[in-house]
Amino acid sequence: DAGVTQSPTHLIKTRGQQVTLRCSPKSGHDTVSWYQQALGQGPQFIFQYYEEEERQRGNFPDRFSGHQFPNYSSELNVNALLLGDSALYLCASSFGANYGYTFGSGTRLTVV
Amino acid sequence: GENVEQHPSTLSVQEGDSAVIKCTYSDSASNYFPWYKQELGKRPQLIIDIRSNVGEKKDQRIAVTLNKTAKHFSLHITETQPEDSAVYFCAASFSGSARQLTFGSGTQLTVLP
């Protein structure tokens, strides 16, 4: 049974560019949450998607946007990249909003 | 919003000793408190969690205690082993376990053989 899969694993982008990260949830899970983890810090909540809609959002600017597809997979888009966007981006899936997360291994984004 | 503080940031123990990591939270409405273990370059993995209607939970060598009045919770690892070495994160959430989690800043635990 596949867990949460994220792609790509590593990515290098130039400041000002746009990036799309992808996540496939664990089988049976219908809710996807995205977190940003800066080096040496705990993960910070970006947003959560359920039934193809953004249900909750953390304190991140509108440059961060997302999408959930009918098969429950999700994308995280970041526009106008800043050096400070360099981080590990974690996707976590769950069944609804009342069960524990399963995290993916993350996408390491480096903005130069 | 919720704020979670975690201490210590680093902890070294001898193999076989116990380790304790403490967290405090600010929002009295938080009712779900998970602990995650993250090894270098790997995903965070849930190791134990506790809900606000319970004061203590134990799973083999790992236990978590919760003091709602003081708004703090702690992770206890007994009989530590080298494979326990990792970064441990506490987190807090309101209204359900898969809602928005607010994480602490992490504790690097090193178990010395």
XYZ file of C-alpha atoms in Angstrom:
225
model
C 0.000 0.000 0.000
C 1.618 3.198 -1.194
C 1.951 5.985 1.314
C 1.974 9.670 0.459
C 4.110 10.365 -2.590
C 5.508 13.744 -3.531
C 7.268 14.949 -6.648
C 9.797 16.136 -7.398
C 12.080 15.294 -4.476
C 14.418 18.201 -5.127
C 14.040 21.394 -7.121
C 16.165 24.464 -7.766
C 14.467 27.629 -9.004
C 15.496 31.202 -9.614
C 14.037 34.097 -7.669
C 10.881 35.396 -9.381
C 10.017 32.093 -11.025
C 6.979 29.940 -10.379
C 6.945 26.361 -9.104
C 4.414 23.532 -8.881
C 4.766 20.695 -6.403
C 2.671 17.547 -6.541
C 1.256 15.154 -3.985
C -0.592 11.851 -4.194
C -2.320 10.946 -0.943
C -2.243 7.597 0.752
C -4.826 5.164 -0.583
C -8.162 5.765 1.115
C -7.311 9.304 2.185
C -9.353 12.225 0.881
C -7.828 15.251 2.614
C -4.492 16.840 1.750
C -2.602 19.412 3.797
C 0.576 21.253 2.864
C 3.295 22.373 5.240
C 6.480 24.398 4.805
C 9.472 23.350 6.903
C 12.395 25.760 6.959
C 15.769 24.375 7.972
C 15.898 23.718 11.706
C 12.255 24.628 12.240
C 8.980 22.834 12.744
C 6.554 22.517 9.835
C 4.200 25.471 9.264
C 0.683 24.932 7.947
C 0.023 26.389 4.506
C -3.458 25.096 3.649
C -5.719 22.064 3.569
C -7.853 20.712 0.728
C -10.954 18.577 1.020
C -13.555 17.875 -1.663
C -11.472 19.931 -4.104
C -11.818 23.061 -1.986
C -9.431 24.946 0.265
C -10.867 24.382 3.745
C -8.276 25.994 5.963
C -5.385 28.346 5.341
C -2.410 29.317 7.429
C -0.593 32.623 7.474
C 0.864 32.488 3.977
C 0.547 35.104 1.214
C -1.584 34.676 -1.893
C 1.540 33.717 -3.832
C 0.877 30.281 -2.381
C -2.061 28.559 -4.026
C -3.220 25.025 -4.467
C -5.571 22.655 -6.104
C -7.098 19.266 -5.385
C -8.196 16.958 -8.164
C -11.113 14.499 -8.216
C -8.691 11.628 -7.470
C -7.688 13.524 -4.259
C -4.186 14.330 -5.496
C -3.045 17.896 -4.962
C -0.724 20.583 -6.258
C 0.973 23.440 -4.463
C 1.857 26.448 -6.602
C 4.163 29.235 -5.517
C 4.486 32.361 -7.676
C 7.154 35.055 -7.674
C 9.581 32.925 -5.677
C 11.624 34.593 -2.963
C 14.867 33.375 -1.435
C 12.903 32.857 1.799
C 10.687 30.291 0.097
C 13.585 27.845 0.194
C 12.368 25.014 2.416
C 11.144 21.442 2.588
C 7.518 21.299 1.473
C 5.597 18.489 3.092
C 2.314 17.041 1.993
C 0.180 15.204 4.525
C -2.943 13.205 3.823
C -5.731 12.007 6.056
C -9.230 10.611 5.934
C -11.413 13.593 6.667
C -10.457 16.108 9.296
C -10.609 13.877 12.321
C -7.912 11.310 11.757
C -4.142 11.541 11.967
C -1.876 12.653 9.204
C 0.463 10.593 7.102
C 3.293 12.743 5.810
C 5.133 12.420 2.522
C 8.910 12.676 2.333
C 8.700 16.195 0.996
C 10.049 18.303 -1.838
C 13.244 20.226 -1.102
C 12.916 23.601 -2.864
C 15.960 25.810 -3.208
C 15.506 29.339 -4.560
C 18.680 30.984 -5.844
C -3.546 31.947 16.840
C -1.978 28.978 18.569
C 1.679 29.133 19.652
C 3.644 26.060 20.726
C 6.965 26.311 22.528
C 9.236 23.293 22.842
C 12.209 22.658 25.132
C 14.997 21.742 25.067
C 16.205 22.333 21.531
C 18.918 19.700 21.946
C 19.129 16.763 24.331
C 21.866 14.172 24.743
C 21.361 11.094 26.891
C 23.248 7.885 27.512
C 21.777 4.726 26.065
C 19.350 3.237 28.553
C 18.559 6.551 30.242
C 15.248 8.380 29.970
C 14.556 11.472 27.879
C 11.889 14.094 28.503
C 10.792 16.801 26.068
C 8.341 19.490 27.122
C 5.919 21.693 25.193
C 3.575 24.482 26.156
C 0.656 25.784 24.114
C -1.253 29.023 24.233
C -4.768 28.258 22.977
C -6.892 26.607 25.646
C -9.235 25.389 22.883
C -6.577 23.029 21.513
C -7.627 19.464 22.136
C -5.273 17.212 20.163
C -1.541 16.876 20.806
C 0.581 14.614 18.575
C 4.298 13.940 18.694
C 6.310 13.322 15.537
C 9.757 11.822 15.037
C 11.769 12.997 12.051
C 15.012 11.295 11.119
C 17.478 13.152 8.926
C 16.132 13.469 5.404
C 12.971 11.535 6.186
C 9.309 12.292 6.686
C 7.823 13.154 10.091
C 6.244 10.056 11.595
C 3.574 10.072 14.266
C 4.833 8.237 17.328
C 2.118 8.976 19.872
C -0.769 11.376 20.373
C -3.120 12.416 23.143
C -6.493 14.098 23.259
C -7.571 16.600 25.854
C -9.931 14.196 27.642
C -6.962 12.027 28.670
C -4.140 12.917 31.049
C -1.628 10.265 30.074
C -1.041 7.735 27.316
C 1.640 5.089 27.034
C 2.907 2.930 24.197
C 5.759 0.636 25.174
C 8.779 2.870 25.897
C 6.997 6.087 24.950
C 4.517 8.035 27.051
C 2.870 11.431 26.800
C 1.368 13.424 29.651
C -0.980 16.390 29.370
C -1.734 19.094 31.908
C -4.633 21.128 30.519
C -4.673 23.571 33.407
C -1.043 24.521 32.872
C -1.333 24.073 29.089
C 1.685 21.875 28.765
C 2.400 18.352 27.592
C 5.502 16.193 27.667
C 7.038 13.259 25.841
C 8.812 10.624 27.911
C 11.081 8.024 26.330
C 12.432 5.326 28.636
C 15.313 2.905 28.073
C 16.572 4.999 25.163
C 18.325 3.307 22.267
C 20.617 4.755 19.547
C 17.794 4.390 17.014
C 15.768 6.877 19.071
C 18.183 9.586 17.881
C 16.158 12.004 15.729
C 14.360 15.345 15.848
C 11.122 15.219 17.807
C 8.293 17.706 17.222
C 5.279 18.366 19.368
C 2.151 19.896 17.878
C -1.271 21.139 18.906
C -4.567 21.263 17.083
C -8.131 22.341 17.657
C -11.190 20.289 16.797
C -9.888 17.118 15.309
C -6.618 15.389 14.610
C -6.269 16.335 10.956
C -7.043 19.996 11.354
C -4.339 22.618 11.229
C -1.399 21.509 13.345
C 0.824 24.099 15.019
C 4.271 22.606 15.570
C 6.966 23.331 18.090
C 10.475 24.119 16.902
C 11.789 20.613 17.526
C 14.212 18.807 19.832
C 17.311 17.086 18.495
C 17.680 13.970 20.633
C 21.012 12.181 20.559
C 21.354 8.835 22.319
C 24.992 8.095 23.034
C 26.025 4.425 22.963
